[in-house]
PDB file of C-alpha atoms in Angstrom:
ATOM      1  CA  UNK A 550     -23.652   6.286  13.856  1.00 49.00           C
ATOM      2  CA  UNK A 551     -22.079   6.206  10.400  1.00 59.00           C
ATOM      3  CA  UNK A 552     -20.707   3.338   8.367  1.00 73.00           C
ATOM      4  CA  UNK A 553     -17.238   2.010   7.700  1.00 78.00           C
ATOM      5  CA  UNK A 554     -15.682   2.929   4.390  1.00 87.00           C
ATOM      6  CA  UNK A 555     -12.765   1.527   2.414  1.00 91.00           C
ATOM      7  CA  UNK A 556     -11.534   3.828  -0.341  1.00 93.00           C
ATOM      8  CA  UNK A 557      -9.023   2.879  -3.035  1.00 94.00           C
ATOM      9  CA  UNK A 558      -6.889   5.654  -4.537  1.00 94.00           C
ATOM     10  CA  UNK A 559      -5.079   4.076  -7.493  1.00 94.00           C
ATOM     11  CA  UNK A 560      -3.381   7.322  -8.537  1.00 93.00           C
ATOM     12  CA  UNK A 561      -1.704   7.780  -5.154  1.00 92.00           C
ATOM     13  CA  UNK A 562      -1.404   4.015  -4.517  1.00 94.00           C
ATOM     14  CA  UNK A 563      -3.292   4.358  -1.266  1.00 93.00           C
ATOM     15  CA  UNK A 564      -5.967   2.610   0.765  1.00 93.00           C
ATOM     16  CA  UNK A 565      -8.058   4.707   3.164  1.00 93.00           C
ATOM     17  CA  UNK A 566     -10.163   3.030   5.866  1.00 89.00           C
ATOM     18  CA  UNK A 567     -12.698   5.047   7.861  1.00 86.00           C
ATOM     19  CA  UNK A 568     -14.223   3.480  10.959  1.00 79.00           C
ATOM     20  CA  UNK A 569     -17.286   4.858  12.784  1.00 77.00           C
ATOM     21  CA  UNK A 570     -17.785   5.261  16.530  1.00 70.00           C
ATOM     22  CA  UNK A 571     -18.842   1.651  17.082  1.00 73.00           C
ATOM     23  CA  UNK A 572     -17.521  -1.250  15.018  1.00 73.00           C
ATOM     24  CA  UNK A 573     -19.023  -4.709  15.329  1.00 77.00           C
ATOM     25  CA  UNK A 574     -17.153  -7.935  14.720  1.00 79.00           C
ATOM     26  CA  UNK A 575     -19.287  -8.616  11.637  1.00 83.00           C
ATOM     27  CA  UNK A 576     -18.459  -5.172  10.267  1.00 83.00           C
ATOM     28  CA  UNK A 577     -14.741  -5.796  10.778  1.00 83.00           C
ATOM     29  CA  UNK A 578     -15.065  -9.005   8.756  1.00 87.00           C
ATOM     30  CA  UNK A 579     -16.749  -7.029   5.966  1.00 89.00           C
ATOM     31  CA  UNK A 580     -13.957  -4.442   6.109  1.00 89.00           C
ATOM     32  CA  UNK A 581     -11.400  -7.237   5.788  1.00 90.00           C
ATOM     33  CA  UNK A 582     -13.140  -8.446   2.617  1.00 92.00           C
ATOM     34  CA  UNK A 583     -13.201  -4.906   1.163  1.00 93.00           C
ATOM     35  CA  UNK A 584      -9.525  -4.437   1.952  1.00 93.00           C
ATOM     36  CA  UNK A 585      -8.642  -7.590   0.031  1.00 93.00           C
ATOM     37  CA  UNK A 586     -10.543  -6.344  -3.018  1.00 93.00           C
ATOM     38  CA  UNK A 587      -8.921  -2.913  -2.704  1.00 93.00           C
ATOM     39  CA  UNK A 588      -5.356  -4.162  -2.348  1.00 93.00           C
ATOM     40  CA  UNK A 589      -5.753  -6.165  -5.574  1.00 92.00           C
ATOM     41  CA  UNK A 590      -5.879  -2.858  -7.483  1.00 93.00           C
ATOM     42  CA  UNK A 591      -2.780  -1.370  -5.812  1.00 94.00           C
ATOM     43  CA  UNK A 592       0.952  -1.763  -6.344  1.00 92.00           C
ATOM     44  CA  UNK A 593       3.436  -3.121  -3.745  1.00 86.00           C
ATOM     45  CA  UNK A 594       4.491  -0.361  -1.383  1.00 85.00           C
ATOM     46  CA  UNK A 595       0.942   1.038  -1.173  1.00 91.00           C
ATOM     47  CA  UNK A 596       0.130   3.269   1.799  1.00 91.00           C
ATOM     48  CA  UNK A 597      -2.726   2.711   4.236  1.00 91.00           C
ATOM     49  CA  UNK A 598      -4.507   5.463   6.173  1.00 92.00           C
ATOM     50  CA  UNK A 599      -6.980   4.400   8.852  1.00 86.00           C
ATOM     51  CA  UNK A 600      -9.203   7.078  10.344  1.00 87.00           C
ATOM     52  CA  UNK A 601      -9.938   5.996  13.927  1.00 80.00           C
ATOM     53  CA  UNK A 602     -10.830   9.437  15.251  1.00 80.00           C
ATOM     54  CA  UNK A 603     -14.288   8.432  16.480  1.00 73.00           C
ATOM     55  CA  UNK A 604     -13.741   4.715  16.862  1.00 72.00           C
ATOM     56  CA  UNK A 605     -13.425   2.415  19.855  1.00 62.00           C
ATOM     57  CA  UNK A 606     -12.942  -1.326  19.679  1.00 57.00           C
ATOM     58  CA  UNK A 607     -14.261  -2.655  22.926  1.00 51.00           C
ATOM     59  CA  UNK A 608     -14.296  -6.398  22.301  1.00 51.00           C
ATOM     60  CA  UNK A 609     -11.212  -8.600  22.598  1.00 50.00           C
ATOM     61  CA  UNK A 610     -12.719 -11.026  20.087  1.00 57.00           C
ATOM     62  CA  UNK A 611     -12.121  -8.335  17.446  1.00 61.00           C
ATOM     63  CA  UNK A 612      -8.336  -8.661  17.813  1.00 66.00           C
ATOM     64  CA  UNK A 613      -7.982 -11.795  15.606  1.00 73.00           C
ATOM     65  CA  UNK A 614      -9.773  -9.980  12.769  1.00 75.00           C
ATOM     66  CA  UNK A 615      -7.486  -6.972  13.162  1.00 73.00           C
ATOM     67  CA  UNK A 616      -4.532  -9.307  12.933  1.00 73.00           C
ATOM     68  CA  UNK A 617      -5.925 -10.978   9.819  1.00 80.00           C
ATOM     69  CA  UNK A 618      -6.009  -7.517   8.262  1.00 83.00           C
ATOM     70  CA  UNK A 619      -2.471  -6.773   9.449  1.00 80.00           C
ATOM     71  CA  UNK A 620      -1.169 -10.081   8.111  1.00 80.00           C
ATOM     72  CA  UNK A 621      -2.845  -9.563   4.750  1.00 86.00           C
ATOM     73  CA  UNK A 622      -1.376  -6.076   4.366  1.00 87.00           C
ATOM     74  CA  UNK A 623       2.155  -7.167   5.222  1.00 83.00           C
ATOM     75  CA  UNK A 624       1.936 -10.236   2.978  1.00 82.00           C
ATOM     76  CA  UNK A 625       1.092  -7.903   0.085  1.00 86.00           C
ATOM     77  CA  UNK A 626       4.054  -5.570   0.751  1.00 84.00           C
ATOM     78  CA  UNK A 627       2.310  -2.629   2.358  1.00 86.00           C
ATOM     79  CA  UNK A 628       4.304   0.604   2.587  1.00 84.00           C
ATOM     80  CA  UNK A 629       3.508   3.202   5.220  1.00 85.00           C
ATOM     81  CA  UNK A 630       0.680   2.658   7.691  1.00 86.00           C
ATOM     82  CA  UNK A 631      -0.788   5.849   9.152  1.00 88.00           C
ATOM     83  CA  UNK A 632      -3.439   5.848  11.871  1.00 85.00           C
ATOM     84  CA  UNK A 633      -5.472   8.960  12.632  1.00 87.00           C
ATOM     85  CA  UNK A 634      -6.470   9.090  16.299  1.00 83.00           C
ATOM     86  CA  UNK A 635      -7.361  11.758  18.832  1.00 71.00           C
ATOM     87  CA  UNK A 636      -4.550  12.407  21.295  1.00 62.00           C
ATOM     88  CA  UNK A 637      -6.417  11.042  24.315  1.00 57.00           C
ATOM     89  CA  UNK A 638      -8.871   8.759  22.551  1.00 61.00           C
ATOM     90  CA  UNK A 639      -9.810   5.359  23.913  1.00 61.00           C
ATOM     91  CA  UNK A 640      -8.840   3.725  20.636  1.00 60.00           C
ATOM     92  CA  UNK A 641      -5.263   5.001  20.956  1.00 59.00           C
ATOM     93  CA  UNK A 642      -4.940   3.464  24.407  1.00 63.00           C
ATOM     94  CA  UNK A 643      -6.418   0.205  23.111  1.00 63.00           C
ATOM     95  CA  UNK A 644      -4.053   0.061  20.156  1.00 62.00           C
ATOM     96  CA  UNK A 645      -0.995   0.781  22.268  1.00 60.00           C
ATOM     97  CA  UNK A 646      -2.046  -1.928  24.731  1.00 60.00           C
ATOM     98  CA  UNK A 647      -2.409  -4.400  21.856  1.00 60.00           C
ATOM     99  CA  UNK A 648       0.986  -3.432  20.414  1.00 57.00           C
ATOM    100  CA  UNK A 649       2.649  -3.932  23.795  1.00 54.00           C
ATOM    101  CA  UNK A 650       1.239  -7.457  23.979  1.00 55.00           C
ATOM    102  CA  UNK A 651       1.649  -8.731  20.443  1.00 52.00           C
ATOM    103  CA  UNK A 652       4.269  -8.649  17.702  1.00 53.00           C
ATOM    104  CA  UNK A 653       3.097  -6.208  15.051  1.00 61.00           C
ATOM    105  CA  UNK A 654       4.182  -3.593  12.545  1.00 71.00           C
ATOM    106  CA  UNK A 655       4.991  -0.113  13.751  1.00 73.00           C
ATOM    107  CA  UNK A 656       2.405   2.427  12.496  1.00 80.00           C
ATOM    108  CA  UNK A 657       2.637   6.204  12.320  1.00 82.00           C
ATOM    109  CA  UNK A 658       0.145   7.934  14.630  1.00 83.00           C
ATOM    110  CA  UNK A 659      -1.226  11.383  13.758  1.00 86.00           C
ATOM    111  CA  UNK A 660      -4.074  13.434  15.208  1.00 85.00           C
ATOM    112  CA  UNK A 661      -5.897  14.429  11.998  1.00 87.00           C
ATOM    113  CA  UNK A 662      -6.104  13.766   8.266  1.00 88.00           C
ATOM    114  CA  UNK A 663      -4.065  16.878   7.460  1.00 90.00           C
ATOM    115  CA  UNK A 664      -1.132  15.446   9.383  1.00 90.00           C
ATOM    116  CA  UNK A 665      -1.619  12.151   7.590  1.00 89.00           C
ATOM    117  CA  UNK A 666      -1.315  13.914   4.232  1.00 90.00           C
ATOM    118  CA  UNK A 667       1.873  15.612   5.397  1.00 89.00           C
ATOM    119  CA  UNK A 668       3.373  12.267   6.401  1.00 86.00           C
ATOM    120  CA  UNK A 669       2.498  10.696   3.064  1.00 87.00           C
ATOM    121  CA  UNK A 670       3.755  13.636   1.033  1.00 85.00           C
ATOM    122  CA  UNK A 671       7.340  12.857   2.087  1.00 77.00           C
ATOM    123  CA  UNK A 672       9.283  10.181   0.151  1.00 71.00           C
ATOM    124  CA  UNK A 673       8.734   6.615   1.305  1.00 64.00           C
ATOM    125  CA  UNK A 674      11.710   5.204   3.210  1.00 62.00           C
ATOM    126  CA  UNK A 675      13.356   2.320   1.318  1.00 56.00           C
ATOM    127  CA  UNK A 676      13.374   0.041   4.371  1.00 60.00           C
ATOM    128  CA  UNK A 677       9.604  -0.261   4.404  1.00 69.00           C
ATOM    129  CA  UNK A 678       7.526  -0.877   7.501  1.00 79.00           C
ATOM    130  CA  UNK A 679       9.083  -1.718  10.850  1.00 81.00           C
ATOM    131  CA  UNK A 680       8.047  -4.751  12.874  1.00 84.00           C
ATOM    132  CA  UNK A 681       7.923  -4.659  16.656  1.00 81.00           C
ATOM    133  CA  UNK A 682       9.230  -7.977  17.973  1.00 77.00           C
ATOM    134  CA  UNK A 683       9.326  -7.185  21.692  1.00 69.00           C
ATOM    135  CA  UNK A 684      12.833  -8.078  22.777  1.00 67.00           C
ATOM    136  CA  UNK A 685      13.885 -10.800  20.349  1.00 84.00           C
ATOM    137  CA  UNK A 686      17.542 -11.662  21.203  1.00 92.00           C
ATOM    138  CA  UNK A 687      20.319 -10.348  18.972  1.00 94.00           C
ATOM    139  CA  UNK A 688      24.098 -10.707  19.387  1.00 95.00           C
ATOM    140  CA  UNK A 689      26.583  -8.046  18.348  1.00 93.00           C
ATOM    141  CA  UNK A 690      30.331  -7.802  18.570  1.00 86.00           C
ATOM    142  CA  UNK A 691      32.113  -4.670  19.770  1.00 84.00           C
ATOM    143  CA  UNK A 692      35.922  -4.655  19.629  1.00 80.00           C
ATOM    144  CA  UNK A 693      36.006  -8.440  19.897  1.00 81.00           C
ATOM    145  CA  UNK A 694      33.517  -8.664  22.763  1.00 85.00           C
ATOM    146  CA  UNK A 695      30.306 -10.624  22.113  1.00 90.00           C
ATOM    147  CA  UNK A 696      27.287  -8.852  23.621  1.00 93.00           C
ATOM    148  CA  UNK A 697      23.605  -9.763  23.730  1.00 94.00           C
ATOM    149  CA  UNK A 698      20.932  -7.161  23.033  1.00 94.00           C
ATOM    150  CA  UNK A 699      17.214  -7.253  22.273  1.00 93.00           C
ATOM    151  CA  UNK A 700      15.521  -6.175  19.044  1.00 92.00           C
ATOM    152  CA  UNK A 701      12.958  -3.439  19.686  1.00 88.00           C
ATOM    153  CA  UNK A 702      11.819  -3.012  16.085  1.00 88.00           C
ATOM    154  CA  UNK A 703      13.229  -4.089  12.741  1.00 89.00           C
ATOM    155  CA  UNK A 704      12.813  -3.612   8.989  1.00 88.00           C
ATOM    156  CA  UNK A 705      14.729  -4.873   5.966  1.00 88.00           C
ATOM    157  CA  UNK A 706      17.057  -1.879   6.233  1.00 89.00           C
ATOM    158  CA  UNK A 707      18.002  -2.011   9.924  1.00 92.00           C
ATOM    159  CA  UNK A 708      16.787  -2.230  13.490  1.00 92.00           C
ATOM    160  CA  UNK A 709      16.637  -0.624  16.918  1.00 92.00           C
ATOM    161  CA  UNK A 710      18.347  -2.545  19.701  1.00 94.00           C
ATOM    162  CA  UNK A 711      18.088  -2.304  23.463  1.00 92.00           C
ATOM    163  CA  UNK A 712      21.409  -3.172  25.038  1.00 91.00           C
ATOM    164  CA  UNK A 713      24.829  -2.039  26.150  1.00 89.00           C
ATOM    165  CA  UNK A 714      25.975   1.081  24.315  1.00 90.00           C
ATOM    166  CA  UNK A 715      29.429   1.461  25.875  1.00 86.00           C
ATOM    167  CA  UNK A 716      32.096   1.980  23.176  1.00 88.00           C
ATOM    168  CA  UNK A 717      29.430   2.453  20.498  1.00 92.00           C
ATOM    169  CA  UNK A 718      29.594   5.446  18.186  1.00 93.00           C
ATOM    170  CA  UNK A 719      27.993   6.530  14.925  1.00 95.00           C
ATOM    171  CA  UNK A 720      29.448   4.775  11.843  1.00 95.00           C
ATOM    172  CA  UNK A 721      30.976   1.957  13.916  1.00 94.00           C
ATOM    173  CA  UNK A 722      30.719  -1.298  11.962  1.00 93.00           C
ATOM    174  CA  UNK A 723      29.044  -4.209  13.747  1.00 93.00           C
ATOM    175  CA  UNK A 724      28.473  -7.870  12.927  1.00 93.00           C
ATOM    176  CA  UNK A 725      25.046  -8.940  14.213  1.00 95.00           C
ATOM    177  CA  UNK A 726      23.339 -12.330  14.432  1.00 95.00           C
ATOM    178  CA  UNK A 727      19.751 -13.230  15.299  1.00 94.00           C
ATOM    179  CA  UNK A 728      17.122 -15.865  14.658  1.00 91.00           C
ATOM    180  CA  UNK A 729      13.470 -15.618  13.634  1.00 88.00           C
ATOM    181  CA  UNK A 730      10.681 -18.168  13.645  1.00 78.00           C
ATOM    182  CA  UNK A 731       8.552 -20.295  15.934  1.00 68.00           C
ATOM    183  CA  UNK A 732      10.239 -22.168  18.763  1.00 62.00           C
ATOM    184  CA  UNK A 733       8.681 -25.502  17.750  1.00 63.00           C
ATOM    185  CA  UNK A 734      10.040 -25.245  14.193  1.00 69.00           C
ATOM    186  CA  UNK A 735      13.509 -24.725  12.677  1.00 73.00           C
ATOM    187  CA  UNK A 736      14.571 -21.108  13.105  1.00 83.00           C
ATOM    188  CA  UNK A 737      16.018 -18.958  10.314  1.00 88.00           C
ATOM    189  CA  UNK A 738      19.408 -17.511  11.242  1.00 92.00           C
ATOM    190  CA  UNK A 739      20.704 -14.158  10.034  1.00 94.00           C
ATOM    191  CA  UNK A 740      24.342 -13.027  10.189  1.00 94.00           C
ATOM    192  CA  UNK A 741      24.591  -9.481   8.846  1.00 94.00           C
ATOM    193  CA  UNK A 742      27.042  -6.642   8.647  1.00 94.00           C
ATOM    194  CA  UNK A 743      25.813  -3.267   9.823  1.00 95.00           C
ATOM    195  CA  UNK A 744      26.834   0.176  10.982  1.00 95.00           C
ATOM    196  CA  UNK A 745      25.609   2.255  13.899  1.00 95.00           C
ATOM    197  CA  UNK A 746      23.552   5.295  12.879  1.00 95.00           C
ATOM    198  CA  UNK A 747      22.269   6.470  16.279  1.00 94.00           C
ATOM    199  CA  UNK A 748      23.203   5.886  19.928  1.00 95.00           C
ATOM    200  CA  UNK A 749      21.091   6.666  23.004  1.00 91.00           C
ATOM    201  CA  UNK A 750      21.598   5.809  26.666  1.00 87.00           C
ATOM    202  CA  UNK A 751      20.404   2.194  26.564  1.00 90.00           C
ATOM    203  CA  UNK A 752      19.412   1.809  22.907  1.00 93.00           C
ATOM    204  CA  UNK A 753      21.024   2.174  19.505  1.00 95.00           C
ATOM    205  CA  UNK A 754      20.008   1.923  15.859  1.00 95.00           C
ATOM    206  CA  UNK A 755      21.872   0.077  13.120  1.00 95.00           C
ATOM    207  CA  UNK A 756      21.611   0.005   9.343  1.00 94.00           C
ATOM    208  CA  UNK A 757      22.239  -3.265   7.500  1.00 95.00           C
ATOM    209  CA  UNK A 758      25.017  -2.748   4.960  1.00 94.00           C
ATOM    210  CA  UNK A 759      25.505  -6.027   3.062  1.00 90.00           C
ATOM    211  CA  UNK A 760      22.040  -7.358   2.247  1.00 90.00           C
ATOM    212  CA  UNK A 761      21.098  -8.340  -1.290  1.00 90.00           C
ATOM    213  CA  UNK A 762      17.534  -8.571  -2.577  1.00 89.00           C
ATOM    214  CA  UNK A 763      17.279 -12.298  -1.807  1.00 91.00           C
ATOM    215  CA  UNK A 764      18.237 -11.712   1.834  1.00 90.00           C
ATOM    216  CA  UNK A 765      15.814  -8.784   2.099  1.00 89.00           C
ATOM    217  CA  UNK A 766      13.006 -10.961   0.747  1.00 88.00           C
ATOM    218  CA  UNK A 767      13.903 -13.720   3.201  1.00 90.00           C
ATOM    219  CA  UNK A 768      13.964 -11.301   6.136  1.00 90.00           C
ATOM    220  CA  UNK A 769      10.663  -9.708   5.121  1.00 87.00           C
ATOM    221  CA  UNK A 770       9.001 -13.123   4.802  1.00 86.00           C
ATOM    222  CA  UNK A 771      10.273 -14.123   8.237  1.00 86.00           C
ATOM    223  CA  UNK A 772       9.004 -10.895   9.784  1.00 84.00           C
ATOM    224  CA  UNK A 773       5.608 -11.396   8.176  1.00 81.00           C
ATOM    225  CA  UNK A 774       5.482 -14.905   9.597  1.00 79.00           C
ATOM    226  CA  UNK A 775       6.348 -13.527  13.025  1.00 74.00           C
ATOM    227  CA  UNK A 776       3.243 -11.354  12.840  1.00 69.00           C
ATOM    228  CA  UNK A 777       1.122 -14.292  11.691  1.00 64.00           C
ATOM    229  CA  UNK A 778       2.313 -16.337  14.675  1.00 63.00           C
ATOM    230  CA  UNK A 779       0.474 -14.083  17.143  1.00 55.00           C
ATOM    231  CA  UNK A 780      -2.485 -16.500  17.062  1.00 49.00           C
TER     232      UNK A 780
END
């Protein structure tokens, strides 16, 4: 059956998690404890590789533990998150179903450890991990017209937006506004300058252009709290 393993690679600033075919709730709790010990030895921006090739998580009561792990990683400034899955594996379908339901970070999926190494051998993007918010409202102004879109995913460097793309073009400057937080508490408002870097049929991607380190920290903290608010 095999056992779960959590490996810490200080030289490469990396955490590797290997899960066996069947993972119990108790074992997930133990993995969470090992991850906390491992992260303590790593620097902010550390990468995480999770080998899920033979794993299936069949119990919904495991989801809160998975989210505790996710919240802990984001709170400690995780860098890239790579998940190794088989193309048609049950675990992949389960993870995608979970991601469609909850707000979460956006991992990189690969089919084997070799592909994971290739992903991690490239320079880390300065924007860090992306958070999937599932259609959080965002307003943008195009040639004086105020338009509402929906955030698909977002990082401290920019975001993908689902919305009207008429009159949008690469390098067009946009002013965007959005709010983050729980509905029963005061929301944090963001008003940022940006430029368009990619345009598709009903989606476009922007890069934030005027954020200082204080604003980036504030945005990252808000995004982490969004993830914590799943439960």
